[in-house]
XYZ file of C-alpha atoms in Angstrom:
528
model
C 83.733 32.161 -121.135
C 82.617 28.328 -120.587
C 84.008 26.912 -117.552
C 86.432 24.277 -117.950
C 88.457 21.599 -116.027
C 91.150 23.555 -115.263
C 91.968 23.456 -111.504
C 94.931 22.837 -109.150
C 95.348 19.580 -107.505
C 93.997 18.807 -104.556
C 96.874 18.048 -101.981
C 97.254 16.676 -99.125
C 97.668 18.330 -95.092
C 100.681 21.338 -95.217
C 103.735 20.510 -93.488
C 104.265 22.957 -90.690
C 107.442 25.283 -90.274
C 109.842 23.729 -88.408
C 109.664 25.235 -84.694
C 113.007 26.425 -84.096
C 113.173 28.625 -87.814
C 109.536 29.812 -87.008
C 110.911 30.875 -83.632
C 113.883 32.476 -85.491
C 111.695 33.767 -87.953
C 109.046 35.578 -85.378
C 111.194 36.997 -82.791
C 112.235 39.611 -84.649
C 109.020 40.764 -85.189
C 107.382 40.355 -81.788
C 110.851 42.359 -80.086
C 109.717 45.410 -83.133
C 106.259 45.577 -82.213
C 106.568 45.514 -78.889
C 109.158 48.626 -79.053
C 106.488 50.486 -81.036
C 104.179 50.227 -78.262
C 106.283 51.392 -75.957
C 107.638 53.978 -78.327
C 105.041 54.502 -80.380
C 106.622 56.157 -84.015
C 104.823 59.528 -85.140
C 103.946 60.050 -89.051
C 103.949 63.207 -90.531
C 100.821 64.906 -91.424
C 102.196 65.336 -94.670
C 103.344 61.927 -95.657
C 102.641 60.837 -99.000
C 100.477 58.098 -99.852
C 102.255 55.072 -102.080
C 100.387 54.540 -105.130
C 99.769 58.224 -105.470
C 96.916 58.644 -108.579
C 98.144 61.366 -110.934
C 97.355 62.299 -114.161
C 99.477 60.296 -116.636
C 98.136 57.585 -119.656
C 101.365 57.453 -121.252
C 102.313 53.630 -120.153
C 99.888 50.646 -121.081
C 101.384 48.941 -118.397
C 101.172 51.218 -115.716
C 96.733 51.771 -116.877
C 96.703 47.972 -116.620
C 97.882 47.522 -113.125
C 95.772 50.820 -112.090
C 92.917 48.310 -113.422
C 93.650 45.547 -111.305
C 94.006 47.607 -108.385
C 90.473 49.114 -108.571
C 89.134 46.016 -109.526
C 90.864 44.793 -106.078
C 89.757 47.685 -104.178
C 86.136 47.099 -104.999
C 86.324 43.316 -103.886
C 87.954 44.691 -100.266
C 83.932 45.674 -99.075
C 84.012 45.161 -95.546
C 85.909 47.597 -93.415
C 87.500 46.182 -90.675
C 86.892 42.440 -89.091
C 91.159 42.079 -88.828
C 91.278 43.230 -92.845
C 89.161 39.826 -93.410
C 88.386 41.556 -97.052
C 91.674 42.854 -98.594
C 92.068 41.524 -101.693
C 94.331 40.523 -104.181
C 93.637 40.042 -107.875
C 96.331 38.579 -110.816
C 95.055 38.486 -114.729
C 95.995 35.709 -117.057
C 95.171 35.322 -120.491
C 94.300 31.419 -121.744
C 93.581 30.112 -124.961
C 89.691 30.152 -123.607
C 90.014 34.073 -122.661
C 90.886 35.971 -119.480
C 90.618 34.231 -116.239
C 90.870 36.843 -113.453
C 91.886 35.191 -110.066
C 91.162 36.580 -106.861
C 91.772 36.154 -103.300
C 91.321 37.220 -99.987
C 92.632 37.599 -96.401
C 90.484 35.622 -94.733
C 86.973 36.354 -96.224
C 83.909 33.496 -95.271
C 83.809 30.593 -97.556
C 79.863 31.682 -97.770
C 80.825 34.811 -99.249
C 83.304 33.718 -101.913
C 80.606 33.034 -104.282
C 78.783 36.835 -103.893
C 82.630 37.765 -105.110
C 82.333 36.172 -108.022
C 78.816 37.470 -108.954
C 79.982 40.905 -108.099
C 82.808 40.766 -110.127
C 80.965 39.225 -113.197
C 78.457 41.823 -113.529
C 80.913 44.284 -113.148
C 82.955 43.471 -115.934
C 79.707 42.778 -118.285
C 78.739 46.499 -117.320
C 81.947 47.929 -118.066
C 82.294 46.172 -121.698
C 78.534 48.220 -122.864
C 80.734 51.378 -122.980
C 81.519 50.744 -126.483
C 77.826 50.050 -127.020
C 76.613 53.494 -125.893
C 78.552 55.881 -128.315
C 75.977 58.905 -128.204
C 76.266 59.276 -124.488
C 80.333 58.601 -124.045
C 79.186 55.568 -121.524
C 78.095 57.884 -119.054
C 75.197 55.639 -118.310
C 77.536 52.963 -118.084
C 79.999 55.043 -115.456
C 76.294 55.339 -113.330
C 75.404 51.445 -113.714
C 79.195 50.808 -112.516
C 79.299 53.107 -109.658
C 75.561 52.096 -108.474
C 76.701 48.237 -108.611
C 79.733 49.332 -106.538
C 78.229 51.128 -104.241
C 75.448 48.108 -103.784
C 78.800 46.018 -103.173
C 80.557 48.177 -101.132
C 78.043 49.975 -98.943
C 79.399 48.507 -95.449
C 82.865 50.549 -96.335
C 80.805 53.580 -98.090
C 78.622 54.032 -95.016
C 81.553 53.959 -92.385
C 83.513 56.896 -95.038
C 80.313 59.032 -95.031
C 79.816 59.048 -91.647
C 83.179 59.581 -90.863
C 83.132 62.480 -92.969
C 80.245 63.807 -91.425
C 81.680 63.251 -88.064
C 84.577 65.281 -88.539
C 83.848 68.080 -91.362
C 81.871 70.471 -89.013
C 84.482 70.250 -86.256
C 86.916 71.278 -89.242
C 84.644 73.978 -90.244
C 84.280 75.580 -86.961
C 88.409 75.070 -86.505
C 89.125 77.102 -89.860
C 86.289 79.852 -89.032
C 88.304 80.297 -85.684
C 91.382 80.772 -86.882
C 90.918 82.984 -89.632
C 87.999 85.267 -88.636
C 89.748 88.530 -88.188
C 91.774 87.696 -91.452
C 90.990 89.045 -94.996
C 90.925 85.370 -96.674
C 92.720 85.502 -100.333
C 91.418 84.017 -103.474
C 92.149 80.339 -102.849
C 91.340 80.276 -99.107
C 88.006 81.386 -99.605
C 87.433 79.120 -102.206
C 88.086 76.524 -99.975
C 86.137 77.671 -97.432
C 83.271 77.672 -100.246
C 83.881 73.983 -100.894
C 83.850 73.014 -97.242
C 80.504 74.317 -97.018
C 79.396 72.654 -99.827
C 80.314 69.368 -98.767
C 78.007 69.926 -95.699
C 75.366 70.192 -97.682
C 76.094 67.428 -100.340
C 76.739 65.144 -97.350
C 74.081 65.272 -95.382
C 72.426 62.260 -96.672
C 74.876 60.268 -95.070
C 72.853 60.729 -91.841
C 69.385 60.052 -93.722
C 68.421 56.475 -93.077
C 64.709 56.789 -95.177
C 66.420 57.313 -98.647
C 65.518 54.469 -101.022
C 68.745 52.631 -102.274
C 68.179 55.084 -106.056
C 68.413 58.199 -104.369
C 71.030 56.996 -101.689
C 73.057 55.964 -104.829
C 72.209 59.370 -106.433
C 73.148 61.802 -103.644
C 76.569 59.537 -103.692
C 77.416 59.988 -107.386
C 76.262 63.746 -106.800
C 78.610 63.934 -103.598
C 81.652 61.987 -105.504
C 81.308 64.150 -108.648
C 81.728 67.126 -106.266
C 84.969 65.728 -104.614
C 86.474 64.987 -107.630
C 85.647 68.625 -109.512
C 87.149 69.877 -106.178
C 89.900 67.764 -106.199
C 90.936 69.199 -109.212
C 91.401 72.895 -108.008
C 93.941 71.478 -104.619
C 91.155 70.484 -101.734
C 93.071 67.317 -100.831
C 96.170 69.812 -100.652
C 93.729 72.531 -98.529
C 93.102 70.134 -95.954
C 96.462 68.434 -95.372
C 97.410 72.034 -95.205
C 95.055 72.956 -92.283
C 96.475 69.255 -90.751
C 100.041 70.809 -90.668
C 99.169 74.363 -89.720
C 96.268 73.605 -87.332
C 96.748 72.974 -83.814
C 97.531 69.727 -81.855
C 93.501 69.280 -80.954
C 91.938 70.139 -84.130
C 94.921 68.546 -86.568
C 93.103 64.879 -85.950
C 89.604 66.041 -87.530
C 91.491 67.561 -90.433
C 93.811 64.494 -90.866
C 90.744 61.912 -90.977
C 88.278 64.197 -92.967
C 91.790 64.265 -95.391
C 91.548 60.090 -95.042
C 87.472 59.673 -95.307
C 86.622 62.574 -98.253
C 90.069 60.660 -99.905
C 88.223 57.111 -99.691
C 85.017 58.240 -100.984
C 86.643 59.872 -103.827
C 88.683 56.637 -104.828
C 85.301 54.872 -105.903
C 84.509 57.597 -108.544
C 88.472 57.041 -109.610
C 87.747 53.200 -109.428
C 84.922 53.358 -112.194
C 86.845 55.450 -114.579
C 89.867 53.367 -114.188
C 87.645 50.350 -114.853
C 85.449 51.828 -117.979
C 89.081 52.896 -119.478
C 90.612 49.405 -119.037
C 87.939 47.712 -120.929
C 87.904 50.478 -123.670
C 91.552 50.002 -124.315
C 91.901 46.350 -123.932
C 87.838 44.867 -125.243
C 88.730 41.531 -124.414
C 89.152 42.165 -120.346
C 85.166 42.301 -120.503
C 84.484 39.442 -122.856
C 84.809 36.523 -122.545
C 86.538 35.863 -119.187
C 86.141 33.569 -116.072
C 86.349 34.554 -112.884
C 87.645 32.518 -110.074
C 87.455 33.391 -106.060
C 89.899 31.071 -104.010
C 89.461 30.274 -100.659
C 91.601 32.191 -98.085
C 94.044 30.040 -96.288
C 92.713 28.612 -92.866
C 94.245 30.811 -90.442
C 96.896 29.953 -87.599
C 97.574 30.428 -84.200
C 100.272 32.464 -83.409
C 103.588 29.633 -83.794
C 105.184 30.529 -80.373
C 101.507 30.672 -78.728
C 101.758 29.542 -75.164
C 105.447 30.176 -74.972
C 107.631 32.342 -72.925
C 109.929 34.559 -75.536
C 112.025 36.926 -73.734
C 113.811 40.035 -75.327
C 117.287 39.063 -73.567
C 116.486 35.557 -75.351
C 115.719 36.899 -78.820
C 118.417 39.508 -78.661
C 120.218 36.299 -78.161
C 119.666 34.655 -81.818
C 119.957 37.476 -83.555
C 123.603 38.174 -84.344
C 127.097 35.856 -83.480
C 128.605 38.973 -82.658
C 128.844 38.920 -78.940
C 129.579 42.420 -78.709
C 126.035 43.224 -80.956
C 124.371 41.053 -78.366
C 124.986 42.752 -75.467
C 124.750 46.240 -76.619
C 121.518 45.278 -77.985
C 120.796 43.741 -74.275
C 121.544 46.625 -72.572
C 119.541 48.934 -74.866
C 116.612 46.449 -74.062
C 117.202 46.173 -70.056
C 116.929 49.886 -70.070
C 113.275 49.287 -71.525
C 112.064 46.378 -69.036
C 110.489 49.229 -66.553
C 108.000 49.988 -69.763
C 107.087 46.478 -69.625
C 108.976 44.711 -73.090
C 108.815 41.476 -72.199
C 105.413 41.474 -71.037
C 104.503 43.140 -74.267
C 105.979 40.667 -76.394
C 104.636 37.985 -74.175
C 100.457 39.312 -75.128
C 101.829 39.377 -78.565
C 102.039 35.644 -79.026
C 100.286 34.230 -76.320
C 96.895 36.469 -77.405
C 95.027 33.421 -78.526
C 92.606 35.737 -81.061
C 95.290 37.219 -82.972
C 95.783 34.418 -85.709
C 97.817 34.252 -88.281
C 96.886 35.006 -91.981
C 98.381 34.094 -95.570
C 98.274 38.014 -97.130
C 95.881 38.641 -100.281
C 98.850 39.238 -102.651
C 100.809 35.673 -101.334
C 97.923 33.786 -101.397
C 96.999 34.788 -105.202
C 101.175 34.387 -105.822
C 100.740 30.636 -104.394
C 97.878 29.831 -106.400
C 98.638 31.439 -109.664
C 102.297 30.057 -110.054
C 100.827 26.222 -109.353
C 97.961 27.007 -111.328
C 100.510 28.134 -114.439
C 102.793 24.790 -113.548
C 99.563 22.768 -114.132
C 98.287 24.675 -117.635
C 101.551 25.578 -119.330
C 99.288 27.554 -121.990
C 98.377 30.006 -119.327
C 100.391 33.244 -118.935
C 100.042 36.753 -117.166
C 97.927 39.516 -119.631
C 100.554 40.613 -121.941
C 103.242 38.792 -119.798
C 102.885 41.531 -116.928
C 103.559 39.906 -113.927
C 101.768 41.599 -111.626
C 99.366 41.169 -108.590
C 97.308 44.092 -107.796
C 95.573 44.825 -104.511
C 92.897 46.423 -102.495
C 95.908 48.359 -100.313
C 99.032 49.165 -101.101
C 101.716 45.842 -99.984
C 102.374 45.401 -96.213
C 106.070 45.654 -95.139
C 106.285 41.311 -94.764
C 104.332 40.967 -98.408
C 106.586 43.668 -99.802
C 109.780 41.955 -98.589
C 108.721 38.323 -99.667
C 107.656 39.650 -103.043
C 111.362 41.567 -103.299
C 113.147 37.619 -102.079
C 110.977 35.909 -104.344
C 112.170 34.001 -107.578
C 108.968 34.834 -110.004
C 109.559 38.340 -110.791
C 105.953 38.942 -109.811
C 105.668 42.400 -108.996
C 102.803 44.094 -106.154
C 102.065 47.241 -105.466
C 104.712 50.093 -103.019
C 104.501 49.263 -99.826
C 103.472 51.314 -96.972
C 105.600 50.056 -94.710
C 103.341 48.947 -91.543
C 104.438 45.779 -89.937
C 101.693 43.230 -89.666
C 103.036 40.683 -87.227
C 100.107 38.107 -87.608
C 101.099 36.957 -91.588
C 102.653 33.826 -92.247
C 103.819 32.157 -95.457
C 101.291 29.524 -97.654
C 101.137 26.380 -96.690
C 103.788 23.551 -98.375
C 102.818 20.248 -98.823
C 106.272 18.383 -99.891
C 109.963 18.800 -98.356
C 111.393 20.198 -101.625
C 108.609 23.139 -101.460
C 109.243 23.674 -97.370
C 112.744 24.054 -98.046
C 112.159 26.700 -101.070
C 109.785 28.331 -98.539
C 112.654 28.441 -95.531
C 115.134 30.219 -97.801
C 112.847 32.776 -98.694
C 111.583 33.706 -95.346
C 115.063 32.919 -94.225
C 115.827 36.914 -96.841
C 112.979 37.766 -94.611
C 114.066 37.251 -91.545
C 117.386 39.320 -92.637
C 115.458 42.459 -92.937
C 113.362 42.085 -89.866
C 116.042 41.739 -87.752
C 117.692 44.390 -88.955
C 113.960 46.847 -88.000
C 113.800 45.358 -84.633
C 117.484 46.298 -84.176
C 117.034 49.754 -86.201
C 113.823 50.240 -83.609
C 115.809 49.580 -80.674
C 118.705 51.771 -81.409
C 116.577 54.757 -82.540
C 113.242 55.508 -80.972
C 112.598 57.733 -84.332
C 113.546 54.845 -86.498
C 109.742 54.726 -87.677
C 108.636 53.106 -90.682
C 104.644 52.994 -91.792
C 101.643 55.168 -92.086
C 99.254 56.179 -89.671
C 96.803 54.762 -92.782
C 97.329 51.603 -94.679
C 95.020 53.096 -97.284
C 95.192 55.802 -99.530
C 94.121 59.124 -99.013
C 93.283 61.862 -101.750
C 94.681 61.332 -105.323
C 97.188 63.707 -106.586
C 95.740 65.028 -110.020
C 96.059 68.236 -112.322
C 94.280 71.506 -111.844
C 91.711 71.512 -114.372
C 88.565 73.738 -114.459
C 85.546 72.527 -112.891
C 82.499 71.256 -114.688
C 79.675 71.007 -112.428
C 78.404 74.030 -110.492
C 77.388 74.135 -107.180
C 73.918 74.956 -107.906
C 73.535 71.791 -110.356
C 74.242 69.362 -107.473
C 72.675 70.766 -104.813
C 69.327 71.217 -106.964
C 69.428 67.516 -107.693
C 69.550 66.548 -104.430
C 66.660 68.953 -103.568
C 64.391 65.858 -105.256
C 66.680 62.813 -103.944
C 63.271 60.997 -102.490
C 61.504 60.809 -105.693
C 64.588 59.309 -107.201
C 62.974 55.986 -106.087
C 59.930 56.541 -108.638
C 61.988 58.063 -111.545
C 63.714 56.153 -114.268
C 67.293 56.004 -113.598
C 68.288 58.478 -116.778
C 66.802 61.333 -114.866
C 68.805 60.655 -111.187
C 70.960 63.168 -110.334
C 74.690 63.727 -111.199
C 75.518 63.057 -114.520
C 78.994 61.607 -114.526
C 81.397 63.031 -116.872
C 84.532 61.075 -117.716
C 86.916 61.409 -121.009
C 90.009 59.378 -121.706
C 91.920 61.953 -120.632
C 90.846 62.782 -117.294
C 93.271 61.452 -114.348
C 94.471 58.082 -113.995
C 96.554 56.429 -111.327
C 99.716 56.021 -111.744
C 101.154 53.131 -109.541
C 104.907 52.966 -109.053
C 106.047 49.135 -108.835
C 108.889 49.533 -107.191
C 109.151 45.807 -104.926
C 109.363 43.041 -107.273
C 111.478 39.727 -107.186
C 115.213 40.282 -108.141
C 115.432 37.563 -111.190
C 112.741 40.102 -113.072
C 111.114 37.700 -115.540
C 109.777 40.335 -117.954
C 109.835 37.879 -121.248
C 107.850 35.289 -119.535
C 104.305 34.618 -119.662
């Protein structure tokens, strides 16, 4: 699509928070965190991931937001660096065509313009499926999952090594515990995949393959997880996380997390090739355009002395809640709470950072004030992102007036995230009353936190692990994979129709299905 004029204004400096409601507004949330390091909460191994992928096409909807989610999680391709990367993504439909908008965290200004590339030849690969008829696009699921992989190999290497790391250990746990015992059906089957994965992923310690047969022995080792995905491995291993003991349940629980990630970029192509079957015009036609992250912040009470008899203090007018609350928090000064809270703010590289999702909120709904003609695709509201919603994003998204819905939440508490920027006095005081709902619910954790040491909300990963999908029979032996692998190194001189792993993918293979459950209370479902 021909790029046009159509931009947001430029504006002049923000106006900052005034001090006392950003005191108000962040004491809450320094007095939670620092309980949680003194008491730190404990998740259960089994706790189920938000978002969980299942088997189910029977909402447009619900495929469309899948679609911006993958196409978020492929953006987010640096792991780590204080989630610089996350990503956030929103659809609209113009008179011109689609104009996907995209954000980040806090990703380099030098890099926004390799986002846009990536993105762009993404969506041009994904639109030859209905070229390629004779095949079913499965050379188009290979071009799609190589350019990912290309895109994404920081995050791909760290999963495959981390997989690596821990599957032995997990191995050698499993072969203790149930060496005298006669294993049944399943167990040995799962035994039988374990070993298999050792062999598909030993490439992940090979630095000499070429960048063909390093994507190869990938799409080989992804096609695997997913065929063994299908007959309950995800389920195996949390399993052997619950039942194992206290020293071994870690390896299981991160193999669980790592073998989960890898698996989510197979899921993110077919997601992707399905969108732009269903709805042609995603692929054609469109713009793209990366926004710059928001500059970020020191930490608003930086360099001051917040105490937890202080805060305690300003959070209710009950004088009877106040000292209750004090005592609870005297009886917690020997573990150090108000020097915890006090490294909290005054740590001067812990900045603050406007959230994927709210930064692509911020820009979309003054993009839409500025070209009237400009609506969500097929008036869904809806930001997708890279993770599922943070507990601050989830609870600004549920107090905000647009009806914009995000992804579940998982519930961690970021403390360094801070609203967009305002740049007139009607807009800062729109921006106090809804951090002012905010602020409701976080002082009502902090207080929940220091009642009840169990109080815990979160997950021990703000990522999700394996996909939940449908026993279905496997369709790629053993033998095929691991005799294409046999050959990886002359990948590199092949053409790419002979690499190994042919992916197979029909329309009616698994899907995720993403419950939107946090959205704004004035639900704006007729609006574009």
């Amino acid at each position: 699509m021909p790029a046009t004029k159509r931009t947001t204004s430029d504006t002049p400096r923000p106006i900052p928070l005034r001090w006392k409601f950003s005191r108000r507004f962040y004491e809450p949330i320094l007095l939670e965190v620092a309980l949680k390091k003194i008491r730190p909460p404990e998740f259960p191994d089994n706790q189920r991931a938000p978002n969980t992928i299942r088997d189910s096409h029977d909402s447009a909807e619900q495929t469309f937001k899948c679609f911006v989610n993958r196409l978020a999680q492929v953006c987010d391709n640096v792991r780590g660096e204080n989630a610089a990367t996350v990503t956030g993504v929103a659809v609209l439909l113009e008179p011109e065509g689609v104009h996907y908008i995209i954000g980040s965290n806090n990703r380099k200004a030098a890099k926004l313009h390799d986002v846009e590339v990536f993105v762009r030849e993404l969506l041009h690969i994904a639109a030859k499926t209905t070229d390629q008829p004779a095949d079913g696009g499965l050379q188009v699921h290979r071009e799609a999952l190589w350019h990912i992989l290309k895109f994404d190999g920081n995050r791909v290497r760290y999963y495959l090594t981390s997989t690596v790391e821990h599957l032995q250990s997990c191995i050698n746990d499993y072969d203790r515990r149930y060496d005298k015992t006669p294993l049944e059906a399943e167990a040995s089957r799962f035994r039988r995949q374990l070993s298999d994965l050792t062999v598909l992923v030993k490439f992940g310690d090979d630095r000499k393959l070429g960048e063909r047969a390093y994507f190869a022995a990938c799409e080989a080792l992804f096609r695997f997880i997913d065929d063994a995905q299908r007959q309950r491995f995800g389920d195996s291993i949390s399993e052997q996380a619950q039942d194992g003991e206290i020293n071994s349940k870690k390896n299981w629980i991160d193999l669980r997390h790592s073998v989960g990630r890898l698996h989510s970029y197979y899921l993110a192509v077919k997601t992707i090739v399905r969108a732009s079957r269903l709805w042609k015009r995603l692929c054609h036609d469109f713009k793209v355009t990366v926004i710059p992250s928001a500059p970020v912040q020191p930490h608003p009470l930086f360099k001051k002395r917040p105490v937890a008899n202080e805060i305690l203090g300003r959070m209710s007018s009950d004088e009877g809640k106040i000292a209750a609350y004090r005592s609870l928090a005297a009886g917690l000064q020997p573990d150090g709470l108000d020097e915890k809270i006090l490294n909290e703010c005054n740590d001067s590289s812990q900045t603050h950072t406007v959230h994927a999702e709210v930064l692509v909120l911020d820009y979309v709904l003054k993009y839409m004030r500025e070209n009237d003609d400009a609506r969500f695709w097929n008036n869904w509201r809806y930001i997708g992102s890279s993770k599922p919603t943070c507990r601050l994003c989830n609870y600004y998204f549920t107090a905000h007036t647009s009806g914009v819905q995000v992804r579940e939440s998982h519930n961690n508490l970021y403390p360094h995230w801070r609203a967009p920027d305002v740049f007139d006095e009607a807009a800062m005081k729109a921006t106090e009353t809804l951090l002012d709902a905010v602020l409701k619910r976080t002082r009502a954790d902090a207080v929940r936190s220091l009642e009840s040491p169990q109080a815990a909300q979160g997950r021990k990963f703000d990522s999700n692990c394996f996909s939940a999908q449908l026993t279905q029979k496997t369709e790629t032996s053993m033998s095929e994979l691991v005799s294409n692998l046999a050959n990886l190194r002359t990948i590199d001189e092949e053409d790419v129709r002979s690499t190994a792993g042919q992916v197979h993918c029909d329309d009616d293979e698994e899907e995720e299905k993403v419950e939107i459950v946090f959205k704004g209370r004035r639900a704006l479902a007729a609006r574009g």
